[in-house]
mmCIF file of C-alpha atoms in Angstrom:
data_model
loop_
_atom_site.group_PDB
_atom_site.id
_atom_site.type_symbol
_atom_site.label_atom_id
_atom_site.label_comp_id
_atom_site.label_asym_id
_atom_site.label_seq_id
_atom_site.Cartn_x
_atom_site.Cartn_y
_atom_site.Cartn_z
ATOM 1 C CA UNK A 1233 71.546 33.365 54.259
ATOM 2 C CA UNK A 1234 69.241 31.310 56.395
ATOM 3 C CA UNK A 1235 65.564 32.088 56.713
ATOM 4 C CA UNK A 1236 64.562 33.798 59.967
ATOM 5 C CA UNK A 1237 61.616 32.041 61.644
ATOM 6 C CA UNK A 1238 61.372 34.386 64.613
ATOM 7 C CA UNK A 1239 63.340 37.152 66.268
ATOM 8 C CA UNK A 1240 63.427 39.458 69.284
ATOM 9 C CA UNK A 1241 65.570 42.579 69.666
ATOM 10 C CA UNK A 1242 66.476 44.147 72.981
ATOM 11 C CA UNK A 1243 68.146 47.482 73.562
ATOM 12 C CA UNK A 1244 69.490 48.326 76.997
ATOM 13 C CA UNK A 1245 72.077 50.268 78.969
ATOM 14 C CA UNK A 1246 75.404 48.744 79.967
ATOM 15 C CA UNK A 1247 74.457 48.360 83.616
ATOM 16 C CA UNK A 1248 75.646 45.156 85.265
ATOM 17 C CA UNK A 1249 72.243 44.337 86.743
ATOM 18 C CA UNK A 1250 71.045 43.718 83.160
ATOM 19 C CA UNK A 1251 73.315 40.634 82.910
ATOM 20 C CA UNK A 1252 70.862 38.420 84.764
ATOM 21 C CA UNK A 1253 67.894 39.827 82.887
ATOM 22 C CA UNK A 1254 69.505 39.085 79.516
ATOM 23 C CA UNK A 1255 70.253 35.486 80.518
ATOM 24 C CA UNK A 1256 66.626 34.934 81.481
ATOM 25 C CA UNK A 1257 65.447 36.589 78.253
ATOM 26 C CA UNK A 1258 67.725 34.359 76.156
ATOM 27 C CA UNK A 1259 66.543 31.246 78.007
ATOM 28 C CA UNK A 1260 62.929 32.315 77.468
ATOM 29 C CA UNK A 1261 63.421 32.834 73.737
ATOM 30 C CA UNK A 1262 65.361 29.569 73.367
ATOM 31 C CA UNK A 1263 62.560 27.640 75.128
ATOM 32 C CA UNK A 1264 60.576 27.432 71.846
ATOM 33 C CA UNK A 1265 63.332 25.108 70.522
ATOM 34 C CA UNK A 1266 62.712 22.667 73.395
ATOM 35 C CA UNK A 1267 66.354 22.614 74.550
ATOM 36 C CA UNK A 1268 67.722 20.279 77.198
ATOM 37 C CA UNK A 1269 68.734 21.718 80.577
ATOM 38 C CA UNK A 1270 72.397 21.439 79.493
ATOM 39 C CA UNK A 1271 71.770 23.329 76.245
ATOM 40 C CA UNK A 1272 69.876 26.018 78.160
ATOM 41 C CA UNK A 1273 72.820 26.320 80.567
ATOM 42 C CA UNK A 1274 75.231 26.695 77.630
ATOM 43 C CA UNK A 1275 73.097 29.456 76.055
ATOM 44 C CA UNK A 1276 72.734 31.379 79.335
ATOM 45 C CA UNK A 1277 76.466 31.143 80.016
ATOM 46 C CA UNK A 1278 77.463 32.298 76.513
ATOM 47 C CA UNK A 1279 75.012 35.245 76.620
ATOM 48 C CA UNK A 1280 76.277 36.189 80.074
ATOM 49 C CA UNK A 1281 79.864 36.284 78.787
ATOM 50 C CA UNK A 1282 79.045 38.354 75.688
ATOM 51 C CA UNK A 1283 76.889 40.876 77.570
ATOM 52 C CA UNK A 1284 79.444 41.156 80.398
ATOM 53 C CA UNK A 1285 82.207 41.826 77.848
ATOM 54 C CA UNK A 1286 80.168 44.695 76.412
ATOM 55 C CA UNK A 1287 79.475 46.117 79.880
ATOM 56 C CA UNK A 1288 83.060 45.783 81.154
ATOM 57 C CA UNK A 1289 85.171 46.339 78.044
ATOM 58 C CA UNK A 1290 83.114 48.317 75.519
ATOM 59 C CA UNK A 1291 82.153 51.007 78.022
ATOM 60 C CA UNK A 1292 84.827 50.890 80.768
ATOM 61 C CA UNK A 1293 84.257 54.423 82.055
ATOM 62 C CA UNK A 1294 80.740 55.191 80.869
ATOM 63 C CA UNK A 1295 77.258 53.782 80.407
ATOM 64 C CA UNK A 1296 76.428 52.985 76.801
ATOM 65 C CA UNK A 1297 74.009 51.204 74.530
ATOM 66 C CA UNK A 1298 73.972 47.433 74.027
ATOM 67 C CA UNK A 1299 71.704 45.556 71.639
ATOM 68 C CA UNK A 1300 70.957 41.850 71.782
ATOM 69 C CA UNK A 1301 69.166 40.267 68.850
ATOM 70 C CA UNK A 1302 68.010 36.680 69.170
ATOM 71 C CA UNK A 1303 66.930 34.820 66.052
ATOM 72 C CA UNK A 1304 65.391 31.468 65.424
ATOM 73 C CA UNK A 1305 66.796 30.165 62.149
ATOM 74 C CA UNK A 1306 65.951 27.091 60.074
ATOM 75 C CA UNK A 1307 67.000 23.640 61.275
ATOM 76 C CA UNK A 1308 66.464 24.375 64.977
ATOM 77 C CA UNK A 1309 69.298 26.895 65.136
ATOM 78 C CA UNK A 1310 69.453 29.770 67.592
ATOM 79 C CA UNK A 1311 71.456 32.865 66.674
ATOM 80 C CA UNK A 1312 72.382 35.505 69.241
ATOM 81 C CA UNK A 1313 73.955 38.795 68.185
ATOM 82 C CA UNK A 1314 75.382 41.079 70.881
ATOM 83 C CA UNK A 1315 76.296 44.526 69.603
ATOM 84 C CA UNK A 1316 77.785 47.603 71.222
ATOM 85 C CA UNK A 1317 78.988 50.998 70.050
ATOM 86 C CA UNK A 1318 81.895 51.214 72.464
ATOM 87 C CA UNK A 1319 85.669 51.166 72.522
ATOM 88 C CA UNK A 1320 86.155 48.162 70.263
ATOM 89 C CA UNK A 1321 88.785 45.417 70.395
ATOM 90 C CA UNK A 1322 92.260 46.343 69.116
ATOM 91 C CA UNK A 1323 93.420 42.751 68.578
ATOM 92 C CA UNK A 1324 90.669 40.132 68.244
ATOM 93 C CA UNK A 1325 93.036 37.150 67.964
ATOM 94 C CA UNK A 1326 94.694 38.141 71.236
ATOM 95 C CA UNK A 1327 91.324 38.731 72.937
ATOM 96 C CA UNK A 1328 90.224 35.204 71.959
ATOM 97 C CA UNK A 1329 93.213 33.591 73.673
ATOM 98 C CA UNK A 1330 92.353 31.735 76.898
ATOM 99 C CA UNK A 1331 93.345 33.694 80.023
ATOM 100 C CA UNK A 1332 94.040 36.922 78.104
ATOM 101 C CA UNK A 1333 92.268 39.867 79.729
ATOM 102 C CA UNK A 1334 92.572 43.606 80.039
ATOM 103 C CA UNK A 1335 89.939 43.526 82.781
ATOM 104 C CA UNK A 1336 92.152 43.143 85.879
ATOM 105 C CA UNK A 1337 91.931 40.470 88.545
ATOM 106 C CA UNK A 1338 88.124 40.332 88.643
ATOM 107 C CA UNK A 1339 88.100 38.900 85.117
ATOM 108 C CA UNK A 1340 89.441 35.471 84.164
ATOM 109 C CA UNK A 1341 90.082 35.999 80.454
ATOM 110 C CA UNK A 1342 87.918 32.954 79.667
ATOM 111 C CA UNK A 1343 84.874 34.716 78.180
ATOM 112 C CA UNK A 1344 85.512 34.092 74.473
ATOM 113 C CA UNK A 1345 86.817 30.570 75.191
ATOM 114 C CA UNK A 1346 83.529 29.746 76.931
ATOM 115 C CA UNK A 1347 81.419 31.304 74.142
ATOM 116 C CA UNK A 1348 83.410 29.302 71.595
ATOM 117 C CA UNK A 1349 83.116 25.973 73.369
ATOM 118 C CA UNK A 1350 79.477 26.348 74.545
ATOM 119 C CA UNK A 1351 78.140 27.483 71.149
ATOM 120 C CA UNK A 1352 78.696 26.013 67.651
ATOM 121 C CA UNK A 1353 79.717 29.263 65.943
ATOM 122 C CA UNK A 1354 81.430 32.387 67.304
ATOM 123 C CA UNK A 1355 82.191 35.339 65.056
ATOM 124 C CA UNK A 1356 83.606 38.649 66.290
ATOM 125 C CA UNK A 1357 83.693 41.888 64.309
ATOM 126 C CA UNK A 1358 85.174 44.974 65.898
ATOM 127 C CA UNK A 1359 86.381 48.439 64.923
ATOM 128 C CA UNK A 1360 88.299 50.508 67.482
ATOM 129 C CA UNK A 1361 86.117 53.349 68.822
ATOM 130 C CA UNK A 1362 83.162 52.209 66.680
ATOM 131 C CA UNK A 1363 82.077 49.074 68.478
ATOM 132 C CA UNK A 1364 81.915 45.297 68.510
ATOM 133 C CA UNK A 1365 79.476 42.715 67.180
ATOM 134 C CA UNK A 1366 79.540 39.149 68.488
ATOM 135 C CA UNK A 1367 77.546 36.534 66.578
ATOM 136 C CA UNK A 1368 76.908 33.156 68.181
ATOM 137 C CA UNK A 1369 74.959 30.204 66.859
ATOM 138 C CA UNK A 1370 73.874 26.962 68.415
ATOM 139 C CA UNK A 1371 71.890 24.146 66.890
ATOM 140 C CA UNK A 1372 69.476 22.639 69.378
ATOM 141 C CA UNK A 1373 69.078 18.860 69.258
ATOM 142 C CA UNK A 1374 65.689 17.694 67.990
ATOM 143 C CA UNK A 1375 64.058 15.602 70.660
ATOM 144 C CA UNK A 1376 61.140 13.264 70.176
ATOM 145 C CA UNK A 1377 58.001 15.194 71.020
ATOM 146 C CA UNK A 1378 56.066 13.731 73.870
ATOM 147 C CA UNK B 453 75.093 36.997 95.746
ATOM 148 C CA UNK B 454 74.991 36.089 99.446
ATOM 149 C CA UNK B 455 78.066 34.930 101.286
ATOM 150 C CA UNK B 456 78.420 32.979 104.553
ATOM 151 C CA UNK B 457 81.863 32.603 106.097
ATOM 152 C CA UNK B 458 82.518 29.828 108.607
ATOM 153 C CA UNK B 459 86.011 29.551 110.099
ATOM 154 C CA UNK B 460 86.983 26.779 112.545
ATOM 155 C CA UNK B 461 90.311 25.126 113.426
ATOM 156 C CA UNK B 462 92.080 26.710 110.455
ATOM 157 C CA UNK B 463 89.474 25.371 108.057
ATOM 158 C CA UNK B 464 87.611 28.103 106.249
ATOM 159 C CA UNK B 465 84.348 27.464 104.478
ATOM 160 C CA UNK B 466 82.762 30.023 102.197
ATOM 161 C CA UNK B 467 79.174 29.277 101.237
ATOM 162 C CA UNK B 468 77.898 31.060 98.153
ATOM 163 C CA UNK B 469 74.254 31.655 97.374
ATOM 164 C CA UNK B 470 72.692 33.154 94.255
ATOM 165 C CA UNK B 471 74.020 33.967 90.777
ATOM 166 C CA UNK B 472 77.793 34.250 90.469
ATOM 167 C CA UNK B 473 78.251 36.599 87.521
ATOM 168 C CA UNK B 474 80.143 39.885 87.066
ATOM 169 C CA UNK B 475 77.347 41.770 88.846
ATOM 170 C CA UNK B 476 77.071 39.246 91.697
ATOM 171 C CA UNK B 477 80.834 38.813 92.150
ATOM 172 C CA UNK B 478 81.359 42.477 93.033
ATOM 173 C CA UNK B 479 82.954 42.729 96.462
ATOM 174 C CA UNK B 480 83.409 38.942 96.674
ATOM 175 C CA UNK B 481 87.189 39.037 96.123
ATOM 176 C CA UNK B 482 87.662 41.561 98.940
ATOM 177 C CA UNK B 483 85.472 39.581 101.352
ATOM 178 C CA UNK B 484 87.312 36.354 100.523
ATOM 179 C CA UNK B 485 90.724 38.031 100.970
ATOM 180 C CA UNK B 486 89.679 39.402 104.359
ATOM 181 C CA UNK B 487 88.396 36.002 105.523
ATOM 182 C CA UNK B 488 91.634 34.262 104.437
ATOM 183 C CA UNK B 489 93.719 36.922 106.238
ATOM 184 C CA UNK B 490 91.645 36.499 109.371
ATOM 185 C CA UNK B 491 91.543 32.688 109.594
ATOM 186 C CA UNK B 492 94.840 31.769 107.822
ATOM 187 C CA UNK B 493 93.256 28.436 106.839
ATOM 188 C CA UNK B 494 94.985 25.202 105.862
ATOM 189 C CA UNK B 495 91.929 24.232 103.870
ATOM 190 C CA UNK B 496 89.610 26.552 102.008
ATOM 191 C CA UNK B 497 86.299 25.010 100.991
ATOM 192 C CA UNK B 498 83.981 26.916 98.689
ATOM 193 C CA UNK B 499 80.474 25.517 98.861
ATOM 194 C CA UNK B 500 78.633 26.040 95.575
ATOM 195 C CA UNK B 501 75.436 24.338 96.776
ATOM 196 C CA UNK B 502 73.462 27.600 96.638
ATOM 197 C CA UNK B 503 74.862 28.822 93.313
ATOM 198 C CA UNK B 504 72.077 28.840 90.727
ATOM 199 C CA UNK B 505 74.236 30.179 87.855
ATOM 200 C CA UNK B 506 77.912 30.863 87.265
ATOM 201 C CA UNK B 507 79.897 32.351 84.382
ATOM 202 C CA UNK B 508 83.631 33.087 84.006
ATOM 203 C CA UNK B 509 83.417 35.635 86.842
ATOM 204 C CA UNK B 510 83.390 32.588 89.145
ATOM 205 C CA UNK B 511 86.652 31.337 87.635
ATOM 206 C CA UNK B 512 88.366 34.595 88.646
ATOM 207 C CA UNK B 513 87.067 34.229 92.214
ATOM 208 C CA UNK B 514 88.186 30.609 92.547
ATOM 209 C CA UNK B 515 91.611 31.236 90.982
ATOM 210 C CA UNK B 516 92.175 34.090 93.419
ATOM 211 C CA UNK B 517 91.345 31.776 96.352
ATOM 212 C CA UNK B 518 93.627 29.093 94.908
ATOM 213 C CA UNK B 519 96.473 31.603 94.586
ATOM 214 C CA UNK B 520 96.061 32.741 98.213
ATOM 215 C CA UNK B 521 95.948 29.147 99.486
ATOM 216 C CA UNK B 522 99.067 28.275 97.509
ATOM 217 C CA UNK B 523 100.872 31.192 99.160
ATOM 218 C CA UNK B 524 99.809 29.776 102.550
ATOM 219 C CA UNK B 525 100.824 26.228 101.588
ATOM 220 C CA UNK B 526 97.232 25.048 102.015
ATOM 221 C CA UNK B 527 94.671 23.485 99.729
ATOM 222 C CA UNK B 528 91.356 24.362 98.225
ATOM 223 C CA UNK B 529 88.217 22.376 97.506
ATOM 224 C CA UNK B 530 84.942 23.076 95.778
ATOM 225 C CA UNK B 531 81.841 21.240 96.986
ATOM 226 C CA UNK B 532 78.232 20.830 95.826
ATOM 227 C CA UNK B 533 79.076 22.025 92.323
ATOM 228 C CA UNK B 534 76.068 21.666 89.992
ATOM 229 C CA UNK B 535 76.507 20.650 86.307
ATOM 230 C CA UNK B 536 76.314 24.226 84.887
ATOM 231 C CA UNK B 537 79.131 25.755 86.990
ATOM 232 C CA UNK B 538 81.094 22.491 86.713
ATOM 233 C CA UNK B 539 81.155 22.794 82.921
ATOM 234 C CA UNK B 540 82.452 26.376 83.222
ATOM 235 C CA UNK B 541 85.209 25.192 85.598
ATOM 236 C CA UNK B 542 86.134 22.278 83.333
ATOM 237 C CA UNK B 543 86.382 24.564 80.298
ATOM 238 C CA UNK B 544 88.924 26.666 82.205
ATOM 239 C CA UNK B 545 90.880 23.603 83.408
ATOM 240 C CA UNK B 546 90.119 24.340 87.070
ATOM 241 C CA UNK B 547 89.575 20.599 87.694
ATOM 242 C CA UNK B 548 93.314 20.032 87.143
ATOM 243 C CA UNK B 549 94.144 22.490 89.929
ATOM 244 C CA UNK B 550 91.793 21.491 92.747
ATOM 245 C CA UNK B 551 89.206 18.936 93.793
ATOM 246 C CA UNK B 552 85.711 19.641 92.474
ATOM 247 C CA UNK B 553 82.943 17.642 94.100
ATOM 248 C CA UNK B 554 79.312 17.395 93.101
ATOM 249 C CA UNK B 555 78.439 16.263 96.634
ATOM 250 C CA UNK B 556 79.773 16.731 100.134
ATOM 251 C CA UNK B 557 83.353 15.803 101.043
ATOM 252 C CA UNK B 558 83.179 12.590 103.104
ATOM 253 C CA UNK B 559 85.798 13.860 105.571
ATOM 254 C CA UNK B 560 83.647 16.906 106.155
ATOM 255 C CA UNK B 561 80.484 14.882 106.680
ATOM 256 C CA UNK B 562 82.194 13.286 109.703
ATOM 257 C CA UNK B 563 82.334 16.607 111.587
#
Protein backbone atom coordinates (compact mmCIF):
# COMPACT_ATOMS: atom_id res chain seq x y z
CA UNK A 1 0.00 0.00 0.00
CA UNK A 2 1.51 3.27 -1.07
CA UNK A 3 1.24 6.39 1.03
CA UNK A 4 -1.31 8.93 -0.21
CA UNK A 5 0.18 12.43 -0.46
CA UNK A 6 -2.98 14.14 -1.67
CA UNK A 7 -6.42 13.26 -2.98
CA UNK A 8 -9.61 14.73 -4.42
CA UNK A 9 -12.95 12.95 -4.74
CA UNK A 10 -15.69 13.98 -7.13
CA UNK A 11 -19.23 12.68 -7.26
CA UNK A 12 -21.41 13.48 -10.26
CA UNK A 13 -24.28 12.34 -12.45
CA UNK A 14 -23.72 10.31 -15.60
CA UNK A 15 -24.48 13.20 -17.94
CA UNK A 16 -22.27 13.42 -21.01
CA UNK A 17 -21.50 17.11 -20.52
CA UNK A 18 -19.51 16.09 -17.41
CA UNK A 19 -16.91 14.34 -19.63
CA UNK A 20 -15.13 17.58 -20.46
CA UNK A 21 -15.33 18.82 -16.89
CA UNK A 22 -13.72 15.64 -15.55
CA UNK A 23 -10.85 15.88 -18.05
CA UNK A 24 -10.12 19.44 -16.95
CA UNK A 25 -10.36 18.43 -13.28
CA UNK A 26 -7.92 15.55 -13.81
CA UNK A 27 -5.50 17.82 -15.68
CA UNK A 28 -5.75 20.38 -12.87
CA UNK A 29 -5.01 17.80 -10.18
CA UNK A 30 -2.16 16.27 -12.19
CA UNK A 31 -0.56 19.71 -12.65
CA UNK A 32 1.07 19.48 -9.18
CA UNK A 33 3.27 16.65 -10.59
CA UNK A 34 4.63 19.00 -13.28
CA UNK A 35 3.72 16.68 -16.19
CA UNK A 36 4.76 17.26 -19.78
CA UNK A 37 2.11 18.25 -22.33
CA UNK A 38 2.18 14.66 -23.66
CA UNK A 39 1.65 13.17 -20.20
CA UNK A 40 -1.21 15.60 -19.58
CA UNK A 41 -2.77 14.54 -22.90
CA UNK A 42 -2.47 10.87 -21.91
CA UNK A 43 -4.16 11.49 -18.53
CA UNK A 44 -7.02 13.51 -20.06
CA UNK A 45 -7.60 10.87 -22.73
CA UNK A 46 -7.61 7.96 -20.25
CA UNK A 47 -10.00 9.79 -17.88
CA UNK A 48 -12.26 10.65 -20.81
CA UNK A 49 -12.45 6.98 -21.81
CA UNK A 50 -13.17 5.71 -18.28
CA UNK A 51 -15.83 8.35 -17.55
CA UNK A 52 -17.46 7.86 -20.97
CA UNK A 53 -17.61 4.09 -20.37
CA UNK A 54 -19.46 4.71 -17.10
CA UNK A 55 -21.87 7.14 -18.77
CA UNK A 56 -22.55 4.97 -21.84
CA UNK A 57 -22.31 1.42 -20.49
CA UNK A 58 -22.96 1.50 -16.74
CA UNK A 59 -26.17 3.50 -17.07
CA UNK A 60 -27.41 2.90 -20.65
CA UNK A 61 -31.04 3.82 -19.98
CA UNK A 62 -30.81 5.95 -16.86
CA UNK A 63 -28.82 8.64 -15.10
CA UNK A 64 -26.71 7.33 -12.25
CA UNK A 65 -23.90 8.15 -9.87
CA UNK A 66 -20.23 8.19 -10.87
CA UNK A 67 -17.32 8.83 -8.52
CA UNK A 68 -13.83 9.81 -9.58
CA UNK A 69 -11.08 9.73 -6.99
CA UNK A 70 -7.69 11.14 -7.91
CA UNK A 71 -4.73 10.39 -5.67
CA UNK A 72 -1.17 11.56 -5.59
CA UNK A 73 0.95 8.64 -4.41
CA UNK A 74 4.65 8.39 -3.54
CA UNK A 75 7.27 8.49 -6.29
CA UNK A 76 5.39 10.99 -8.47
CA UNK A 77 2.57 8.56 -9.24
CA UNK A 78 -0.97 9.61 -10.09
CA UNK A 79 -3.82 7.20 -9.38
CA UNK A 80 -7.29 7.70 -10.83
CA UNK A 81 -10.21 5.55 -9.70
CA UNK A 82 -13.48 5.75 -11.66
CA UNK A 83 -16.36 3.99 -9.94
CA UNK A 84 -20.00 3.46 -10.84
CA UNK A 85 -22.92 1.54 -9.38
CA UNK A 86 -24.40 0.52 -12.72
CA UNK A 87 -24.94 -2.52 -14.88
CA UNK A 88 -21.45 -3.97 -14.57
CA UNK A 89 -19.36 -5.83 -17.15
CA UNK A 90 -20.30 -9.47 -17.79
CA UNK A 91 -16.97 -10.44 -19.36
CA UNK A 92 -14.01 -8.18 -18.55
CA UNK A 93 -11.51 -10.03 -20.76
CA UNK A 94 -13.81 -9.60 -23.75
CA UNK A 95 -14.43 -5.92 -22.92
CA UNK A 96 -10.66 -5.30 -22.89
CA UNK A 97 -10.22 -6.63 -26.42
CA UNK A 98 -9.48 -3.94 -29.03
CA UNK A 99 -12.53 -3.12 -31.18
CA UNK A 100 -14.96 -5.04 -28.95
CA UNK A 101 -17.98 -2.90 -28.09
CA UNK A 102 -21.59 -3.27 -27.10
CA UNK A 103 -22.07 0.45 -27.71
CA UNK A 104 -23.12 0.45 -31.39
CA UNK A 105 -21.54 2.36 -34.24
CA UNK A 106 -20.86 5.54 -32.24
CA UNK A 107 -18.31 3.66 -30.14
CA UNK A 108 -15.01 2.29 -31.44
CA UNK A 109 -14.32 -0.39 -28.84
CA UNK A 110 -10.89 1.17 -28.17
CA UNK A 111 -11.55 2.66 -24.72
CA UNK A 112 -9.79 0.08 -22.55
CA UNK A 113 -6.97 -0.30 -25.11
CA UNK A 114 -6.31 3.44 -24.88
CA UNK A 115 -6.47 3.45 -21.05
CA UNK A 116 -4.04 0.53 -21.01
CA UNK A 117 -1.52 2.05 -23.39
CA UNK A 118 -1.73 5.66 -22.11
CA UNK A 119 -1.40 4.72 -18.41
CA UNK A 120 1.09 2.39 -16.66
CA UNK A 121 -1.48 0.32 -14.76
CA UNK A 122 -5.11 -0.55 -15.57
CA UNK A 123 -7.18 -2.69 -13.23
CA UNK A 124 -10.89 -3.40 -13.71
CA UNK A 125 -13.21 -4.86 -11.09
CA UNK A 126 -16.84 -5.41 -11.96
CA UNK A 127 -19.90 -7.23 -10.62
CA UNK A 128 -22.99 -7.50 -12.83
CA UNK A 129 -25.75 -5.18 -11.56
CA UNK A 130 -23.51 -3.89 -8.75
CA UNK A 131 -21.06 -1.73 -10.64
CA UNK A 132 -17.55 -1.28 -11.97
CA UNK A 133 -14.33 0.16 -10.58
CA UNK A 134 -11.49 1.13 -12.90
CA UNK A 135 -8.11 1.88 -11.34
CA UNK A 136 -5.44 3.59 -13.42
CA UNK A 137 -1.95 4.66 -12.45
CA UNK A 138 0.68 6.69 -14.20
CA UNK A 139 4.11 7.66 -13.00
CA UNK A 140 5.01 11.18 -14.07
CA UNK A 141 8.62 11.73 -15.15
CA UNK A 142 10.65 13.87 -12.75
CA UNK A 143 11.91 16.89 -14.61
CA UNK A 144 14.68 19.19 -13.49
CA UNK A 145 13.08 22.08 -11.66
CA UNK A 146 13.74 25.41 -13.24
CA UNK B 1 -18.25 20.51 -31.52
CA UNK B 2 -18.68 22.77 -34.55
CA UNK B 3 -18.71 21.40 -38.06
CA UNK B 4 -18.09 23.14 -41.41
CA UNK B 5 -18.80 21.23 -44.61
CA UNK B 6 -17.19 22.35 -47.87
CA UNK B 7 -17.98 20.37 -51.02
CA UNK B 8 -16.41 21.20 -54.41
CA UNK B 9 -15.69 19.11 -57.53
CA UNK B 10 -16.40 15.84 -55.71
CA UNK B 11 -13.93 16.71 -52.97
CA UNK B 12 -15.55 16.98 -49.58
CA UNK B 13 -13.85 18.69 -46.69
CA UNK B 14 -15.19 18.48 -43.16
CA UNK B 15 -13.63 20.92 -40.73
CA UNK B 16 -14.02 20.06 -37.06
CA UNK B 17 -13.74 22.54 -34.23
CA UNK B 18 -13.82 21.92 -30.49
CA UNK B 19 -13.57 18.79 -28.34
CA UNK B 20 -14.30 15.50 -30.10
CA UNK B 21 -15.52 13.26 -27.30
CA UNK B 22 -18.69 11.19 -26.80
CA UNK B 23 -20.63 14.34 -25.87
CA UNK B 24 -19.24 16.40 -28.77
CA UNK B 25 -19.56 13.62 -31.36
CA UNK B 26 -23.34 13.40 -30.96
CA UNK B 27 -25.00 14.04 -34.30
CA UNK B 28 -21.64 14.09 -36.11
CA UNK B 29 -22.11 10.68 -37.77
CA UNK B 30 -25.49 11.70 -39.20
CA UNK B 31 -24.16 15.02 -40.51
CA UNK B 32 -21.17 13.30 -42.11
CA UNK B 33 -23.39 10.64 -43.72
CA UNK B 34 -25.68 13.32 -45.15
CA UNK B 35 -22.74 15.30 -46.56
CA UNK B 36 -21.24 12.17 -48.20
CA UNK B 37 -24.64 11.28 -49.71
CA UNK B 38 -25.02 14.80 -51.05
CA UNK B 39 -21.55 15.32 -52.57
CA UNK B 40 -20.59 11.68 -53.42
CA UNK B 41 -16.92 12.68 -53.04
CA UNK B 42 -13.85 10.97 -54.47
CA UNK B 43 -11.80 12.40 -51.64
CA UNK B 44 -12.95 13.05 -48.11
CA UNK B 45 -10.67 15.30 -46.08
CA UNK B 46 -11.29 15.73 -42.37
CA UNK B 47 -9.52 18.80 -41.07
CA UNK B 48 -8.59 18.39 -37.40
CA UNK B 49 -6.94 21.82 -37.15
CA UNK B 50 -9.61 23.09 -34.74
CA UNK B 51 -9.81 19.95 -32.60
CA UNK B 52 -8.51 20.75 -29.12
CA UNK B 53 -9.08 17.24 -27.68
CA UNK B 54 -10.07 13.85 -29.04
CA UNK B 55 -10.75 10.46 -27.44
CA UNK B 56 -11.87 7.14 -28.97
CA UNK B 57 -15.18 8.73 -30.02
CA UNK B 58 -13.15 10.31 -32.85
CA UNK B 59 -11.96 6.88 -34.00
CA UNK B 60 -15.59 5.80 -34.50
CA UNK B 61 -16.29 8.93 -36.57
CA UNK B 62 -13.22 8.49 -38.78
CA UNK B 63 -13.78 4.75 -39.29
CA UNK B 64 -17.35 5.45 -40.36
CA UNK B 65 -16.10 7.99 -42.94
CA UNK B 66 -13.46 5.51 -44.12
CA UNK B 67 -16.11 2.80 -44.54
CA UNK B 68 -18.35 5.12 -46.59
CA UNK B 69 -15.45 6.23 -48.80
CA UNK B 70 -14.43 2.62 -49.38
CA UNK B 71 -17.97 1.85 -50.54
CA UNK B 72 -17.68 4.77 -53.00
CA UNK B 73 -14.21 3.67 -54.15
CA UNK B 74 -12.72 6.95 -52.91
CA UNK B 75 -10.09 7.86 -50.36
CA UNK B 76 -9.88 9.64 -47.07
CA UNK B 77 -7.32 11.95 -45.53
CA UNK B 78 -6.87 13.58 -42.16
CA UNK B 79 -5.12 16.95 -42.01
CA UNK B 80 -3.79 19.27 -39.29
CA UNK B 81 -3.81 16.49 -36.71
CA UNK B 82 -2.22 17.64 -33.44
CA UNK B 83 -0.07 15.26 -31.31
CA UNK B 84 -2.86 14.32 -28.83
CA UNK B 85 -5.43 13.10 -31.40
CA UNK B 86 -2.61 11.60 -33.49
CA UNK B 87 -1.59 9.36 -30.59
CA UNK B 88 -5.20 8.18 -30.21
CA UNK B 89 -5.35 7.38 -33.95
CA UNK B 90 -2.01 5.56 -33.85
CA UNK B 91 -3.11 3.45 -30.89
CA UNK B 92 -6.10 2.29 -32.95
CA UNK B 93 -3.98 1.62 -36.06
CA UNK B 94 -5.82 4.28 -38.09
CA UNK B 95 -2.48 5.38 -39.63
CA UNK B 96 -2.34 2.05 -41.51
CA UNK B 97 -5.70 2.77 -43.14
CA UNK B 98 -5.40 6.38 -44.30
CA UNK B 99 -3.00 9.29 -44.58
CA UNK B 100 -2.66 11.34 -41.40
CA UNK B 101 -0.96 14.69 -41.81
CA UNK B 102 0.17 17.11 -39.13
CA UNK B 103 0.13 19.93 -41.70
CA UNK B 104 -1.72 20.80 -44.87
CA UNK B 105 -1.72 18.46 -47.88
CA UNK B 106 0.57 20.04 -50.51
CA UNK B 107 -1.86 19.21 -53.33
CA UNK B 108 -4.55 21.06 -51.44
CA UNK B 109 -2.38 24.10 -50.82
CA UNK B 110 -2.21 24.56 -54.61
CA UNK B 111 -5.96 25.26 -54.87
